[in-house]
Amino acid sequence: MSLSHLSFYSAFTLSSLGLAFHRTHLISALLCLESMMLSMYIALSIWPIENQTTSPTLMPMLMLTFSACEAGTGLAMLVASTRTHGSDHLHNLNLLQC
């Protein structure tokens, strides 16, 4: 296993563990999702270089676009929940109360 594979796997694993175990604030969940998307973007960018293929570079750019849209939507949800509930704690958000 090369160093790039190890760094990709460890970054993705650590961010998914952070998302699974540290779910107190919405901003920490959003940061973990963004780090997962960044590690996937890096892996998709490095993959054609390692395989020595001439694949189109559309897929990493598409992932980066979706990641930016996901970040904007997440921040909008953070602002809306902070305005309505007063904090970004995830235990304050209950879908049954809506």
PDB file of C-alpha atoms in Angstrom:
ATOM      1  CA  MET A   1       0.000   0.000   0.000  1.00  0.00           C
ATOM      2  CA  SER A   2       1.438   3.328  -1.007  1.00  0.00           C
ATOM      3  CA  LEU A   3       1.551   6.432   1.132  1.00  0.00           C
ATOM      4  CA  SER A   4      -1.232   8.112  -0.856  1.00  0.00           C
ATOM      5  CA  HIS A   5      -3.560   5.141  -0.298  1.00  0.00           C
ATOM      6  CA  LEU A   6      -2.764   5.114   3.401  1.00  0.00           C
ATOM      7  CA  SER A   7      -3.422   8.834   3.765  1.00  0.00           C
ATOM      8  CA  PHE A   8      -6.695   8.581   1.821  1.00  0.00           C
ATOM      9  CA  TYR A   9      -7.961   5.611   3.810  1.00  0.00           C
ATOM     10  CA  SER A  10      -6.957   7.112   7.151  1.00  0.00           C
ATOM     11  CA  ALA A  11      -8.526  10.501   6.356  1.00  0.00           C
ATOM     12  CA  PHE A  12     -11.770   8.915   5.228  1.00  0.00           C
ATOM     13  CA  THR A  13     -11.881   6.540   8.209  1.00  0.00           C
ATOM     14  CA  LEU A  14     -11.131   9.268  10.746  1.00  0.00           C
ATOM     15  CA  SER A  15     -13.749  11.585   9.321  1.00  0.00           C
ATOM     16  CA  SER A  16     -16.393   8.836   9.260  1.00  0.00           C
ATOM     17  CA  LEU A  17     -15.532   7.919  12.855  1.00  0.00           C
ATOM     18  CA  GLY A  18     -15.797  11.581  13.791  1.00  0.00           C
ATOM     19  CA  LEU A  19     -19.198  11.748  12.151  1.00  0.00           C
ATOM     20  CA  ALA A  20     -20.338   8.610  13.951  1.00  0.00           C
ATOM     21  CA  PHE A  21     -19.104   9.403  17.460  1.00  0.00           C
ATOM     22  CA  HIS A  22     -18.972  13.202  17.832  1.00  0.00           C
ATOM     23  CA  ARG A  23     -22.491  14.238  16.927  1.00  0.00           C
ATOM     24  CA  THR A  24     -23.101  16.996  19.453  1.00  0.00           C
ATOM     25  CA  HIS A  25     -22.919  20.033  17.169  1.00  0.00           C
ATOM     26  CA  LEU A  26     -24.146  20.420  13.616  1.00  0.00           C
ATOM     27  CA  ILE A  27     -20.972  22.236  12.598  1.00  0.00           C
ATOM     28  CA  SER A  28     -18.798  19.270  13.621  1.00  0.00           C
ATOM     29  CA  ALA A  29     -20.971  16.929  11.545  1.00  0.00           C
ATOM     30  CA  LEU A  30     -20.652  19.278   8.562  1.00  0.00           C
ATOM     31  CA  LEU A  31     -16.871  19.441   8.958  1.00  0.00           C
ATOM     32  CA  CYS A  32     -16.647  15.643   9.034  1.00  0.00           C
ATOM     33  CA  LEU A  33     -18.756  15.421   5.866  1.00  0.00           C
ATOM     34  CA  GLU A  34     -16.531  17.971   4.150  1.00  0.00           C
ATOM     35  CA  SER A  35     -13.373  16.091   5.081  1.00  0.00           C
ATOM     36  CA  MET A  36     -14.906  12.891   3.688  1.00  0.00           C
ATOM     37  CA  MET A  37     -15.695  14.660   0.433  1.00  0.00           C
ATOM     38  CA  LEU A  38     -12.200  16.157   0.277  1.00  0.00           C
ATOM     39  CA  SER A  39     -10.540  12.791   0.745  1.00  0.00           C
ATOM     40  CA  MET A  40     -12.760  11.299  -1.972  1.00  0.00           C
ATOM     41  CA  TYR A  41     -11.854  14.189  -4.286  1.00  0.00           C
ATOM     42  CA  ILE A  42      -8.147  13.612  -3.706  1.00  0.00           C
ATOM     43  CA  ALA A  43      -8.561   9.885  -4.346  1.00  0.00           C
ATOM     44  CA  LEU A  44     -10.451  10.515  -7.588  1.00  0.00           C
ATOM     45  CA  SER A  45      -7.779  12.974  -8.690  1.00  0.00           C
ATOM     46  CA  ILE A  46      -4.883  10.619  -7.947  1.00  0.00           C
ATOM     47  CA  TRP A  47      -6.493   7.480  -9.376  1.00  0.00           C
ATOM     48  CA  PRO A  48      -5.879   8.200 -13.120  1.00  0.00           C
ATOM     49  CA  ILE A  49      -2.265   9.130 -12.395  1.00  0.00           C
ATOM     50  CA  GLU A  50      -1.597   5.868 -10.577  1.00  0.00           C
ATOM     51  CA  ASN A  51      -3.256   3.758 -13.262  1.00  0.00           C
ATOM     52  CA  GLN A  52      -1.522   5.713 -16.040  1.00  0.00           C
ATOM     53  CA  THR A  53      -4.732   6.138 -17.975  1.00  0.00           C
ATOM     54  CA  THR A  54      -6.059   9.099 -19.820  1.00  0.00           C
ATOM     55  CA  SER A  55      -9.452   9.230 -18.184  1.00  0.00           C
ATOM     56  CA  PRO A  56     -11.521  12.377 -18.341  1.00  0.00           C
ATOM     57  CA  THR A  57     -11.138  14.723 -15.438  1.00  0.00           C
ATOM     58  CA  LEU A  58     -14.862  15.388 -15.254  1.00  0.00           C
ATOM     59  CA  MET A  59     -15.522  13.148 -12.260  1.00  0.00           C
ATOM     60  CA  PRO A  60     -13.312  15.001  -9.718  1.00  0.00           C
ATOM     61  CA  MET A  61     -14.727  18.345 -10.838  1.00  0.00           C
ATOM     62  CA  LEU A  62     -18.266  17.005 -10.570  1.00  0.00           C
ATOM     63  CA  MET A  63     -17.547  15.750  -7.048  1.00  0.00           C
ATOM     64  CA  LEU A  64     -16.067  19.118  -6.114  1.00  0.00           C
ATOM     65  CA  THR A  65     -19.206  20.849  -7.429  1.00  0.00           C
ATOM     66  CA  PHE A  66     -21.499  18.600  -5.406  1.00  0.00           C
ATOM     67  CA  SER A  67     -19.298  19.125  -2.361  1.00  0.00           C
ATOM     68  CA  ALA A  68     -19.633  22.890  -2.670  1.00  0.00           C
ATOM     69  CA  CYS A  69     -23.412  22.576  -3.018  1.00  0.00           C
ATOM     70  CA  GLU A  70     -23.517  20.303   0.017  1.00  0.00           C
ATOM     71  CA  ALA A  71     -21.456  22.777   2.034  1.00  0.00           C
ATOM     72  CA  GLY A  72     -23.730  25.672   1.089  1.00  0.00           C
ATOM     73  CA  THR A  73     -26.852  23.702   1.967  1.00  0.00           C
ATOM     74  CA  GLY A  74     -25.331  22.587   5.257  1.00  0.00           C
ATOM     75  CA  LEU A  75     -24.391  26.117   6.242  1.00  0.00           C
ATOM     76  CA  ALA A  76     -27.874  27.346   5.339  1.00  0.00           C
ATOM     77  CA  MET A  77     -29.346  24.633   7.563  1.00  0.00           C
ATOM     78  CA  LEU A  78     -26.930  25.624  10.332  1.00  0.00           C
ATOM     79  CA  VAL A  79     -27.987  29.276  10.165  1.00  0.00           C
ATOM     80  CA  ALA A  80     -31.687  28.370  10.019  1.00  0.00           C
ATOM     81  CA  SER A  81     -31.490  25.976  12.963  1.00  0.00           C
ATOM     82  CA  THR A  82     -29.461  28.449  15.002  1.00  0.00           C
ATOM     83  CA  ARG A  83     -32.047  31.155  14.372  1.00  0.00           C
ATOM     84  CA  THR A  84     -35.029  28.970  15.237  1.00  0.00           C
ATOM     85  CA  HIS A  85     -33.626  26.846  18.074  1.00  0.00           C
ATOM     86  CA  GLY A  86     -30.958  29.153  19.507  1.00  0.00           C
ATOM     87  CA  SER A  87     -28.029  26.725  19.201  1.00  0.00           C
ATOM     88  CA  ASP A  88     -26.513  24.166  16.866  1.00  0.00           C
ATOM     89  CA  HIS A  89     -26.768  21.198  19.216  1.00  0.00           C
ATOM     90  CA  LEU A  90     -28.138  18.192  17.404  1.00  0.00           C
ATOM     91  CA  HIS A  91     -30.150  16.960  20.395  1.00  0.00           C
ATOM     92  CA  ASN A  92     -32.302  20.128  20.162  1.00  0.00           C
ATOM     93  CA  LEU A  93     -33.374  19.208  16.629  1.00  0.00           C
ATOM     94  CA  ASN A  94     -36.351  16.867  16.695  1.00  0.00           C
ATOM     95  CA  LEU A  95     -38.342  16.171  13.557  1.00  0.00           C
ATOM     96  CA  LEU A  96     -41.367  15.111  15.582  1.00  0.00           C
ATOM     97  CA  GLN A  97     -41.831  18.662  16.899  1.00  0.00           C
ATOM     98  CA  CYS A  98     -42.076  20.278  13.460  1.00  0.00           C
TER      99      CYS A  98
END
